[in-house]
mmCIF file with all atom_site columns, C-alpha atoms in Angstrom:
data_model
loop_
_atom_site.group_PDB
_atom_site.id
_atom_site.type_symbol
_atom_site.label_atom_id
_atom_site.label_alt_id
_atom_site.label_comp_id
_atom_site.label_asym_id
_atom_site.label_entity_id
_atom_site.label_seq_id
_atom_site.pdbx_PDB_ins_code
_atom_site.Cartn_x
_atom_site.Cartn_y
_atom_site.Cartn_z
_atom_site.occupancy
_atom_site.B_iso_or_equiv
_atom_site.pdbx_formal_charge
_atom_site.auth_seq_id
_atom_site.auth_comp_id
_atom_site.auth_asym_id
_atom_site.auth_atom_id
_atom_site.pdbx_PDB_model_num
ATOM 1   C CA . MET A 1 1   ? 14.350 -17.203 5.233   1.00 57.00 ? 1   MET A CA 1
ATOM 2   C CA . ASP A 1 2   ? 17.813 -18.196 6.439   1.00 73.00 ? 2   ASP A CA 1
ATOM 3   C CA . LYS A 1 3   ? 18.847 -16.137 9.494   1.00 78.00 ? 3   LYS A CA 1
ATOM 4   C CA . ALA A 1 4   ? 22.419 -15.711 8.235   1.00 80.00 ? 4   ALA A CA 1
ATOM 5   C CA . TRP A 1 5   ? 21.055 -14.239 4.995   1.00 78.00 ? 5   TRP A CA 1
ATOM 6   C CA . LEU A 1 6   ? 18.833 -11.837 6.947   1.00 82.00 ? 6   LEU A CA 1
ATOM 7   C CA . ASP A 1 7   ? 21.651 -10.823 9.289   1.00 86.00 ? 7   ASP A CA 1
ATOM 8   C CA . ARG A 1 8   ? 23.931 -10.159 6.330   1.00 86.00 ? 8   ARG A CA 1
ATOM 9   C CA . TRP A 1 9   ? 21.587 -7.605  4.802   1.00 91.00 ? 9   TRP A CA 1
ATOM 10  C CA . ASN A 1 10  ? 20.655 -5.921  8.069   1.00 89.00 ? 10  ASN A CA 1
ATOM 11  C CA . GLU A 1 11  ? 24.358 -5.487  8.748   1.00 92.00 ? 11  GLU A CA 1
ATOM 12  C CA . ARG A 1 12  ? 24.952 -4.150  5.222   1.00 93.00 ? 12  ARG A CA 1
ATOM 13  C CA . TYR A 1 13  ? 22.279 -1.477  5.636   1.00 95.00 ? 13  TYR A CA 1
ATOM 14  C CA . ASN A 1 14  ? 22.896 -0.631  9.305   1.00 93.00 ? 14  ASN A CA 1
ATOM 15  C CA . SER A 1 15  ? 24.968 2.502   8.746   1.00 89.00 ? 15  SER A CA 1
ATOM 16  C CA . GLU A 1 16  ? 24.368 6.146   7.913   1.00 89.00 ? 16  GLU A CA 1
ATOM 17  C CA . GLU A 1 17  ? 25.856 5.678   4.451   1.00 94.00 ? 17  GLU A CA 1
ATOM 18  C CA . PHE A 1 18  ? 23.642 4.241   1.713   1.00 97.00 ? 18  PHE A CA 1
ATOM 19  C CA . ALA A 1 19  ? 25.381 1.027   0.636   1.00 96.00 ? 19  ALA A CA 1
ATOM 20  C CA . TYR A 1 20  ? 24.472 1.394   -3.061  1.00 97.00 ? 20  TYR A CA 1
ATOM 21  C CA . GLY A 1 21  ? 24.010 5.148   -3.112  1.00 97.00 ? 21  GLY A CA 1
ATOM 22  C CA . THR A 1 22  ? 20.850 7.196   -3.416  1.00 98.00 ? 22  THR A CA 1
ATOM 23  C CA . THR A 1 23  ? 20.693 7.656   -7.181  1.00 97.00 ? 23  THR A CA 1
ATOM 24  C CA . PRO A 1 24  ? 18.754 5.173   -9.347  1.00 98.00 ? 24  PRO A CA 1
ATOM 25  C CA . ASN A 1 25  ? 20.222 2.339   -11.339 1.00 98.00 ? 25  ASN A CA 1
ATOM 26  C CA . VAL A 1 26  ? 21.149 3.624   -14.811 1.00 98.00 ? 26  VAL A CA 1
ATOM 27  C CA . PHE A 1 27  ? 19.376 0.864   -16.757 1.00 98.00 ? 27  PHE A CA 1
ATOM 28  C CA . LEU A 1 28  ? 16.175 1.272   -14.753 1.00 98.00 ? 28  LEU A CA 1
ATOM 29  C CA . LYS A 1 29  ? 16.260 5.040   -15.258 1.00 98.00 ? 29  LYS A CA 1
ATOM 30  C CA . GLU A 1 30  ? 16.597 4.565   -19.026 1.00 97.00 ? 30  GLU A CA 1
ATOM 31  C CA . GLN A 1 31  ? 13.667 2.165   -19.146 1.00 97.00 ? 31  GLN A CA 1
ATOM 32  C CA . LEU A 1 32  ? 11.309 4.279   -17.057 1.00 97.00 ? 32  LEU A CA 1
ATOM 33  C CA . ALA A 1 33  ? 12.027 7.318   -19.222 1.00 95.00 ? 33  ALA A CA 1
ATOM 34  C CA . ASN A 1 34  ? 10.135 5.603   -22.061 1.00 86.00 ? 34  ASN A CA 1
ATOM 35  C CA . THR A 1 35  ? 7.198  4.213   -20.046 1.00 94.00 ? 35  THR A CA 1
ATOM 36  C CA . ASN A 1 36  ? 3.899  5.688   -18.889 1.00 95.00 ? 36  ASN A CA 1
ATOM 37  C CA . CYS A 1 37  ? 3.445  5.805   -15.122 1.00 97.00 ? 37  CYS A CA 1
ATOM 38  C CA . GLY A 1 38  ? 1.391  3.197   -13.293 1.00 98.00 ? 38  GLY A CA 1
ATOM 39  C CA . LYS A 1 39  ? 1.979  0.719   -10.482 1.00 98.00 ? 39  LYS A CA 1
ATOM 40  C CA . ILE A 1 40  ? 5.506  -0.643  -10.067 1.00 98.00 ? 40  ILE A CA 1
ATOM 41  C CA . LEU A 1 41  ? 6.953  -3.221  -7.653  1.00 98.00 ? 41  LEU A CA 1
ATOM 42  C CA . PHE A 1 42  ? 10.621 -3.318  -6.665  1.00 98.00 ? 42  PHE A CA 1
ATOM 43  C CA . ALA A 1 43  ? 11.814 -6.712  -5.437  1.00 98.00 ? 43  ALA A CA 1
ATOM 44  C CA . ALA A 1 44  ? 14.663 -6.986  -2.908  1.00 97.00 ? 44  ALA A CA 1
ATOM 45  C CA . GLU A 1 45  ? 14.719 -3.187  -2.888  1.00 98.00 ? 45  GLU A CA 1
ATOM 46  C CA . GLY A 1 46  ? 17.124 -2.628  -0.012  1.00 97.00 ? 46  GLY A CA 1
ATOM 47  C CA . GLU A 1 47  ? 17.516 1.059   0.836   1.00 98.00 ? 47  GLU A CA 1
ATOM 48  C CA . GLY A 1 48  ? 14.956 2.274   -1.668  1.00 98.00 ? 48  GLY A CA 1
ATOM 49  C CA . ARG A 1 49  ? 16.914 4.314   -4.201  1.00 98.00 ? 49  ARG A CA 1
ATOM 50  C CA . ASN A 1 50  ? 15.035 2.935   -7.202  1.00 98.00 ? 50  ASN A CA 1
ATOM 51  C CA . ALA A 1 51  ? 11.555 2.969   -5.671  1.00 98.00 ? 51  ALA A CA 1
ATOM 52  C CA . VAL A 1 52  ? 11.996 6.544   -4.491  1.00 98.00 ? 52  VAL A CA 1
ATOM 53  C CA . PHE A 1 53  ? 13.187 7.602   -7.933  1.00 98.00 ? 53  PHE A CA 1
ATOM 54  C CA . ALA A 1 54  ? 10.143 6.014   -9.557  1.00 98.00 ? 54  ALA A CA 1
ATOM 55  C CA . ALA A 1 55  ? 7.873  7.797   -7.079  1.00 98.00 ? 55  ALA A CA 1
ATOM 56  C CA . THR A 1 56  ? 9.414  11.159  -8.022  1.00 98.00 ? 56  THR A CA 1
ATOM 57  C CA . LEU A 1 57  ? 8.370  10.443  -11.623 1.00 98.00 ? 57  LEU A CA 1
ATOM 58  C CA . GLY A 1 58  ? 4.775  9.822   -10.583 1.00 98.00 ? 58  GLY A CA 1
ATOM 59  C CA . TRP A 1 59  ? 4.769  6.034   -10.258 1.00 98.00 ? 59  TRP A CA 1
ATOM 60  C CA . GLU A 1 60  ? 2.789  4.336   -7.486  1.00 98.00 ? 60  GLU A CA 1
ATOM 61  C CA . ALA A 1 61  ? 5.858  2.594   -6.088  1.00 98.00 ? 61  ALA A CA 1
ATOM 62  C CA . SER A 1 62  ? 5.798  -0.528  -3.925  1.00 98.00 ? 62  SER A CA 1
ATOM 63  C CA . ALA A 1 63  ? 8.803  -2.436  -2.627  1.00 98.00 ? 63  ALA A CA 1
ATOM 64  C CA . PHE A 1 64  ? 9.723  -5.405  -0.485  1.00 98.00 ? 64  PHE A CA 1
ATOM 65  C CA . ASP A 1 65  ? 12.813 -6.815  1.189   1.00 97.00 ? 65  ASP A CA 1
ATOM 66  C CA . ILE A 1 66  ? 13.715 -8.940  4.195   1.00 95.00 ? 66  ILE A CA 1
ATOM 67  C CA . SER A 1 67  ? 15.785 -6.197  5.847   1.00 95.00 ? 67  SER A CA 1
ATOM 68  C CA . THR A 1 68  ? 14.163 -3.877  8.376   1.00 95.00 ? 68  THR A CA 1
ATOM 69  C CA . GLU A 1 69  ? 17.310 -1.752  8.249   1.00 96.00 ? 69  GLU A CA 1
ATOM 70  C CA . GLY A 1 70  ? 16.865 -1.351  4.496   1.00 97.00 ? 70  GLY A CA 1
ATOM 71  C CA . GLN A 1 71  ? 13.230 -0.377  4.982   1.00 97.00 ? 71  GLN A CA 1
ATOM 72  C CA . LYS A 1 72  ? 14.172 2.322   7.511   1.00 97.00 ? 72  LYS A CA 1
ATOM 73  C CA . LYS A 1 73  ? 16.635 3.864   5.075   1.00 97.00 ? 73  LYS A CA 1
ATOM 74  C CA . ALA A 1 74  ? 14.156 3.660   2.185   1.00 98.00 ? 74  ALA A CA 1
ATOM 75  C CA . LEU A 1 75  ? 11.411 5.443   4.097   1.00 98.00 ? 75  LEU A CA 1
ATOM 76  C CA . LEU A 1 76  ? 13.904 8.115   5.178   1.00 97.00 ? 76  LEU A CA 1
ATOM 77  C CA . LEU A 1 77  ? 14.992 8.600   1.572   1.00 98.00 ? 77  LEU A CA 1
ATOM 78  C CA . ALA A 1 78  ? 11.367 8.895   0.477   1.00 98.00 ? 78  ALA A CA 1
ATOM 79  C CA . GLN A 1 79  ? 10.713 11.492  3.159   1.00 98.00 ? 79  GLN A CA 1
ATOM 80  C CA . GLN A 1 80  ? 13.726 13.494  2.017   1.00 97.00 ? 80  GLN A CA 1
ATOM 81  C CA . ALA A 1 81  ? 12.459 13.343  -1.575  1.00 98.00 ? 81  ALA A CA 1
ATOM 82  C CA . GLU A 1 82  ? 8.944  14.320  -0.422  1.00 98.00 ? 82  GLU A CA 1
ATOM 83  C CA . VAL A 1 83  ? 7.323  11.246  -1.957  1.00 98.00 ? 83  VAL A CA 1
ATOM 84  C CA . GLU A 1 84  ? 5.563  8.165   -0.614  1.00 98.00 ? 84  GLU A CA 1
ATOM 85  C CA . ILE A 1 85  ? 6.411  4.529   -1.248  1.00 98.00 ? 85  ILE A CA 1
ATOM 86  C CA . SER A 1 86  ? 4.811  1.356   0.091   1.00 98.00 ? 86  SER A CA 1
ATOM 87  C CA . TYR A 1 87  ? 7.441  -0.961  1.574   1.00 98.00 ? 87  TYR A CA 1
ATOM 88  C CA . GLU A 1 88  ? 6.713  -4.430  2.997   1.00 98.00 ? 88  GLU A CA 1
ATOM 89  C CA . ILE A 1 89  ? 9.061  -6.688  4.962   1.00 97.00 ? 89  ILE A CA 1
ATOM 90  C CA . GLY A 1 90  ? 9.192  -10.463 4.671   1.00 94.00 ? 90  GLY A CA 1
ATOM 91  C CA . ALA A 1 91  ? 9.420  -13.401 2.319   1.00 92.00 ? 91  ALA A CA 1
ATOM 92  C CA . LEU A 1 92  ? 7.435  -12.895 -0.885  1.00 95.00 ? 92  LEU A CA 1
ATOM 93  C CA . GLU A 1 93  ? 4.886  -15.611 -0.137  1.00 92.00 ? 93  GLU A CA 1
ATOM 94  C CA . GLN A 1 94  ? 3.989  -13.836 3.131   1.00 92.00 ? 94  GLN A CA 1
ATOM 95  C CA . LEU A 1 95  ? 3.236  -10.442 1.585   1.00 96.00 ? 95  LEU A CA 1
ATOM 96  C CA . SER A 1 96  ? -0.072 -8.864  0.638   1.00 94.00 ? 96  SER A CA 1
ATOM 97  C CA . TYR A 1 97  ? 0.336  -8.349  -3.108  1.00 98.00 ? 97  TYR A CA 1
ATOM 98  C CA . GLN A 1 98  ? -2.502 -9.396  -5.395  1.00 97.00 ? 98  GLN A CA 1
ATOM 99  C CA . PRO A 1 99  ? -2.541 -11.169 -8.785  1.00 98.00 ? 99  PRO A CA 1
ATOM 100 C CA . GLU A 1 100 ? -2.092 -8.801  -11.732 1.00 98.00 ? 100 GLU A CA 1
ATOM 101 C CA . GLN A 1 101 ? -1.596 -5.811  -9.427  1.00 98.00 ? 101 GLN A CA 1
ATOM 102 C CA . PHE A 1 102 ? 1.399  -4.219  -11.152 1.00 98.00 ? 102 PHE A CA 1
ATOM 103 C CA . ASP A 1 103 ? 2.272  -2.677  -14.517 1.00 98.00 ? 103 ASP A CA 1
ATOM 104 C CA . ILE A 1 104 ? 6.015  -3.210  -13.993 1.00 98.00 ? 104 ILE A CA 1
ATOM 105 C CA . ILE A 1 105 ? 8.101  -5.435  -11.758 1.00 98.00 ? 105 ILE A CA 1
ATOM 106 C CA . ALA A 1 106 ? 11.689 -4.250  -11.366 1.00 98.00 ? 106 ALA A CA 1
ATOM 107 C CA . LEU A 1 107 ? 14.381 -6.781  -10.491 1.00 98.00 ? 107 LEU A CA 1
ATOM 108 C CA . ILE A 1 108 ? 17.501 -4.679  -9.998  1.00 98.00 ? 108 ILE A CA 1
ATOM 109 C CA . TYR A 1 109 ? 20.269 -6.813  -8.480  1.00 98.00 ? 109 TYR A CA 1
ATOM 110 C CA . ALA A 1 110 ? 17.558 -8.954  -6.879  1.00 97.00 ? 110 ALA A CA 1
ATOM 111 C CA . HIS A 1 111 ? 19.898 -11.873 -6.177  1.00 96.00 ? 111 HIS A CA 1
ATOM 112 C CA . PHE A 1 112 ? 17.608 -14.180 -4.255  1.00 94.00 ? 112 PHE A CA 1
ATOM 113 C CA . PRO A 1 113 ? 19.206 -17.354 -2.852  1.00 92.00 ? 113 PRO A CA 1
ATOM 114 C CA . ALA A 1 114 ? 19.678 -20.011 -5.535  1.00 93.00 ? 114 ALA A CA 1
ATOM 115 C CA . ALA A 1 115 ? 17.178 -22.395 -3.949  1.00 93.00 ? 115 ALA A CA 1
ATOM 116 C CA . ILE A 1 116 ? 14.278 -19.946 -4.337  1.00 94.00 ? 116 ILE A CA 1
ATOM 117 C CA . LYS A 1 117 ? 15.139 -17.542 -7.151  1.00 95.00 ? 117 LYS A CA 1
ATOM 118 C CA . SER A 1 118 ? 13.232 -19.313 -9.953  1.00 97.00 ? 118 SER A CA 1
ATOM 119 C CA . THR A 1 119 ? 10.266 -19.896 -7.620  1.00 96.00 ? 119 THR A CA 1
ATOM 120 C CA . TYR A 1 120 ? 10.253 -16.201 -6.774  1.00 97.00 ? 120 TYR A CA 1
ATOM 121 C CA . HIS A 1 121 ? 10.409 -15.222 -10.445 1.00 98.00 ? 121 HIS A CA 1
ATOM 122 C CA . LYS A 1 122 ? 7.362  -17.370 -11.182 1.00 96.00 ? 122 LYS A CA 1
ATOM 123 C CA . LYS A 1 123 ? 5.471  -15.946 -8.197  1.00 97.00 ? 123 LYS A CA 1
ATOM 124 C CA . LEU A 1 124 ? 6.303  -12.402 -9.297  1.00 98.00 ? 124 LEU A CA 1
ATOM 125 C CA . ILE A 1 125 ? 4.958  -13.126 -12.771 1.00 98.00 ? 125 ILE A CA 1
ATOM 126 C CA . THR A 1 126 ? 1.517  -13.724 -11.258 1.00 98.00 ? 126 THR A CA 1
ATOM 127 C CA . LEU A 1 127 ? 1.576  -10.222 -9.746  1.00 98.00 ? 127 LEU A CA 1
ATOM 128 C CA . LEU A 1 128 ? 2.103  -8.611  -13.162 1.00 98.00 ? 128 LEU A CA 1
ATOM 129 C CA . LYS A 1 129 ? -0.753 -7.525  -15.414 1.00 98.00 ? 129 LYS A CA 1
ATOM 130 C CA . PRO A 1 130 ? -0.965 -9.019  -18.932 1.00 97.00 ? 130 PRO A CA 1
ATOM 131 C CA . GLY A 1 131 ? 1.062  -6.649  -21.091 1.00 97.00 ? 131 GLY A CA 1
ATOM 132 C CA . GLY A 1 132 ? 3.117  -5.581  -18.081 1.00 98.00 ? 132 GLY A CA 1
ATOM 133 C CA . LEU A 1 133 ? 6.915  -5.406  -18.055 1.00 98.00 ? 133 LEU A CA 1
ATOM 134 C CA . ILE A 1 134 ? 9.768  -7.036  -16.218 1.00 98.00 ? 134 ILE A CA 1
ATOM 135 C CA . ILE A 1 135 ? 12.840 -4.790  -16.004 1.00 98.00 ? 135 ILE A CA 1
ATOM 136 C CA . PHE A 1 136 ? 15.868 -6.815  -14.889 1.00 98.00 ? 136 PHE A CA 1
ATOM 137 C CA . GLU A 1 137 ? 19.540 -6.130  -14.313 1.00 98.00 ? 137 GLU A CA 1
ATOM 138 C CA . ALA A 1 138 ? 21.777 -8.411  -12.254 1.00 98.00 ? 138 ALA A CA 1
ATOM 139 C CA . PHE A 1 139 ? 25.172 -10.053 -12.340 1.00 98.00 ? 139 PHE A CA 1
ATOM 140 C CA . SER A 1 140 ? 25.826 -12.862 -14.809 1.00 98.00 ? 140 SER A CA 1
ATOM 141 C CA . LYS A 1 141 ? 27.592 -16.108 -14.006 1.00 98.00 ? 141 LYS A CA 1
ATOM 142 C CA . ASP A 1 142 ? 30.694 -14.703 -15.745 1.00 97.00 ? 142 ASP A CA 1
ATOM 143 C CA . HIS A 1 143 ? 30.810 -11.974 -13.103 1.00 98.00 ? 143 HIS A CA 1
ATOM 144 C CA . LEU A 1 144 ? 32.747 -14.207 -10.709 1.00 97.00 ? 144 LEU A CA 1
ATOM 145 C CA . HIS A 1 145 ? 35.903 -13.419 -12.685 1.00 96.00 ? 145 HIS A CA 1
ATOM 146 C CA . TYR A 1 146 ? 35.317 -9.679  -12.396 1.00 97.00 ? 146 TYR A CA 1
ATOM 147 C CA . ASN A 1 147 ? 34.694 -9.972  -8.664  1.00 96.00 ? 147 ASN A CA 1
ATOM 148 C CA . THR A 1 148 ? 37.947 -11.888 -8.226  1.00 95.00 ? 148 THR A CA 1
ATOM 149 C CA . VAL A 1 149 ? 39.895 -9.195  -10.066 1.00 96.00 ? 149 VAL A CA 1
ATOM 150 C CA . ASN A 1 150 ? 38.139 -6.341  -8.237  1.00 97.00 ? 150 ASN A CA 1
ATOM 151 C CA . PRO A 1 151 ? 36.125 -7.247  -5.117  1.00 96.00 ? 151 PRO A CA 1
ATOM 152 C CA . LYS A 1 152 ? 34.820 -3.651  -4.937  1.00 97.00 ? 152 LYS A CA 1
ATOM 153 C CA . VAL A 1 153 ? 32.525 -4.357  -7.879  1.00 97.00 ? 153 VAL A CA 1
ATOM 154 C CA . GLY A 1 154 ? 30.444 -6.525  -5.546  1.00 97.00 ? 154 GLY A CA 1
ATOM 155 C CA . GLY A 1 155 ? 28.026 -9.305  -6.326  1.00 96.00 ? 155 GLY A CA 1
ATOM 156 C CA . PRO A 1 156 ? 27.446 -12.841 -5.023  1.00 95.00 ? 156 PRO A CA 1
ATOM 157 C CA . LYS A 1 157 ? 30.443 -15.142 -4.802  1.00 94.00 ? 157 LYS A CA 1
ATOM 158 C CA . ASP A 1 158 ? 28.404 -18.319 -5.347  1.00 95.00 ? 158 ASP A CA 1
ATOM 159 C CA . ILE A 1 159 ? 27.853 -19.015 -9.049  1.00 96.00 ? 159 ILE A CA 1
ATOM 160 C CA . ASP A 1 160 ? 24.416 -20.506 -8.328  1.00 96.00 ? 160 ASP A CA 1
ATOM 161 C CA . ASP A 1 161 ? 23.250 -17.096 -7.070  1.00 96.00 ? 161 ASP A CA 1
ATOM 162 C CA . LEU A 1 162 ? 24.206 -15.502 -10.405 1.00 98.00 ? 162 LEU A CA 1
ATOM 163 C CA . PHE A 1 163 ? 22.235 -15.558 -13.667 1.00 98.00 ? 163 PHE A CA 1
ATOM 164 C CA . SER A 1 164 ? 22.468 -16.881 -17.201 1.00 98.00 ? 164 SER A CA 1
ATOM 165 C CA . ILE A 1 165 ? 20.492 -15.943 -20.291 1.00 98.00 ? 165 ILE A CA 1
ATOM 166 C CA . GLU A 1 166 ? 19.222 -19.529 -20.483 1.00 97.00 ? 166 GLU A CA 1
ATOM 167 C CA . GLU A 1 167 ? 17.910 -19.325 -16.927 1.00 97.00 ? 167 GLU A CA 1
ATOM 168 C CA . LEU A 1 168 ? 16.000 -16.111 -17.587 1.00 97.00 ? 168 LEU A CA 1
ATOM 169 C CA . THR A 1 169 ? 14.617 -17.432 -20.854 1.00 97.00 ? 169 THR A CA 1
ATOM 170 C CA . SER A 1 170 ? 13.253 -20.427 -18.946 1.00 97.00 ? 170 SER A CA 1
ATOM 171 C CA . ASP A 1 171 ? 11.878 -18.476 -15.972 1.00 98.00 ? 171 ASP A CA 1
ATOM 172 C CA . PHE A 1 172 ? 10.174 -15.888 -18.195 1.00 98.00 ? 172 PHE A CA 1
ATOM 173 C CA . SER A 1 173 ? 9.089  -18.150 -21.056 1.00 97.00 ? 173 SER A CA 1
ATOM 174 C CA . SER A 1 174 ? 5.629  -16.553 -21.012 1.00 94.00 ? 174 SER A CA 1
ATOM 175 C CA . PHE A 1 175 ? 7.101  -13.180 -22.020 1.00 98.00 ? 175 PHE A CA 1
ATOM 176 C CA . ASP A 1 176 ? 7.834  -11.456 -25.292 1.00 98.00 ? 176 ASP A CA 1
ATOM 177 C CA . ILE A 1 177 ? 11.510 -10.526 -25.109 1.00 98.00 ? 177 ILE A CA 1
ATOM 178 C CA . LEU A 1 178 ? 12.096 -6.835  -25.811 1.00 98.00 ? 178 LEU A CA 1
ATOM 179 C CA . GLN A 1 179 ? 15.744 -6.886  -24.712 1.00 98.00 ? 179 GLN A CA 1
ATOM 180 C CA . LEU A 1 180 ? 17.984 -9.673  -23.445 1.00 98.00 ? 180 LEU A CA 1
ATOM 181 C CA . GLU A 1 181 ? 21.751 -9.402  -23.372 1.00 98.00 ? 181 GLU A CA 1
ATOM 182 C CA . GLN A 1 182 ? 24.812 -10.159 -21.329 1.00 98.00 ? 182 GLN A CA 1
ATOM 183 C CA . THR A 1 183 ? 27.135 -7.193  -21.317 1.00 98.00 ? 183 THR A CA 1
ATOM 184 C CA . GLU A 1 184 ? 30.095 -5.619  -19.554 1.00 98.00 ? 184 GLU A CA 1
ATOM 185 C CA . ILE A 1 185 ? 29.324 -2.367  -17.749 1.00 98.00 ? 185 ILE A CA 1
ATOM 186 C CA . GLU A 1 186 ? 30.990 0.140   -15.434 1.00 97.00 ? 186 GLU A CA 1
ATOM 187 C CA . LEU A 1 187 ? 29.266 0.416   -12.075 1.00 97.00 ? 187 LEU A CA 1
ATOM 188 C CA . SER A 1 188 ? 29.399 3.358   -9.684  1.00 97.00 ? 188 SER A CA 1
ATOM 189 C CA . GLU A 1 189 ? 26.699 2.703   -7.095  1.00 97.00 ? 189 GLU A CA 1
ATOM 190 C CA . GLY A 1 190 ? 27.610 3.599   -3.523  1.00 95.00 ? 190 GLY A CA 1
ATOM 191 C CA . SER A 1 191 ? 30.406 1.700   -1.783  1.00 94.00 ? 191 SER A CA 1
ATOM 192 C CA . PHE A 1 192 ? 29.533 -1.823  -2.929  1.00 96.00 ? 192 PHE A CA 1
ATOM 193 C CA . HIS A 1 193 ? 29.127 -1.625  -6.736  1.00 97.00 ? 193 HIS A CA 1
ATOM 194 C CA . ASN A 1 194 ? 32.262 -0.036  -8.150  1.00 97.00 ? 194 ASN A CA 1
ATOM 195 C CA . GLY A 1 195 ? 34.156 -1.050  -11.264 1.00 97.00 ? 195 GLY A CA 1
ATOM 196 C CA . THR A 1 196 ? 33.745 -3.274  -14.290 1.00 98.00 ? 196 THR A CA 1
ATOM 197 C CA . GLY A 1 197 ? 31.224 -6.092  -14.081 1.00 98.00 ? 197 GLY A CA 1
ATOM 198 C CA . SER A 1 198 ? 29.294 -8.563  -16.205 1.00 98.00 ? 198 SER A CA 1
ATOM 199 C CA . VAL A 1 199 ? 25.513 -8.222  -16.069 1.00 98.00 ? 199 VAL A CA 1
ATOM 200 C CA . ILE A 1 200 ? 22.428 -9.522  -17.779 1.00 98.00 ? 200 ILE A CA 1
ATOM 201 C CA . ARG A 1 201 ? 19.835 -6.983  -18.833 1.00 98.00 ? 201 ARG A CA 1
ATOM 202 C CA . PHE A 1 202 ? 16.334 -8.130  -19.659 1.00 98.00 ? 202 PHE A CA 1
ATOM 203 C CA . VAL A 1 203 ? 13.123 -6.353  -20.549 1.00 98.00 ? 203 VAL A CA 1
ATOM 204 C CA . GLY A 1 204 ? 10.118 -8.583  -21.209 1.00 98.00 ? 204 GLY A CA 1
ATOM 205 C CA . ARG A 1 205 ? 6.419  -8.050  -21.797 1.00 98.00 ? 205 ARG A CA 1
ATOM 206 C CA . LYS A 1 206 ? 3.959  -10.505 -20.277 1.00 98.00 ? 206 LYS A CA 1
ATOM 207 C CA . LYS A 1 207 ? 1.829  -12.144 -22.937 1.00 95.00 ? 207 LYS A CA 1
ATOM 208 C CA . GLY A 1 208 ? -1.934 -12.076 -22.844 1.00 85.00 ? 208 GLY A CA 1
ATOM 209 C CA . ALA A 1 209 ? -2.799 -8.393  -23.101 1.00 64.00 ? 209 ALA A CA 1
#
């Protein structure tokens, strides 16, 4: 993993304030409200707001990221919520997850570097049980315009780090699509996601159940 990328996220999370707040992502919260509890993995989970929320609902929540500062904040948040989460640090290929371990994989603003994001998606698919779900929300390629108008809305500034519907359709071709849309939303998540943005929302079920 590129050191500059690692340093960026450790710096982002190295403060008392939670960069993206402590409440869960709205889309994730809506999706989990309609789903039976099981094992869920949060990719690029940062400071843990979504994993901790899932744990409060009764999910067996696992998470990973490259940032040790993010992990510290996530474990603190879990302690405050009186729940437990499993949180690993490192590149995905170095971690201990097993094939077909999870019922859901949540990709909430998991903007991996462009060179590895499709590879990571395909690796994550192997960790999902047949019939399991991907829940995805992240910035679309059109989001660059929104970021230019209002930098406080956040998001990558390199178009290759953003997503298109065509890209997701290709990466998750082995899934039944339950929801896939590009839409404009209002974000209010901590200090770094504030204002109008363009996102892609995807819910897919892995075939083979």
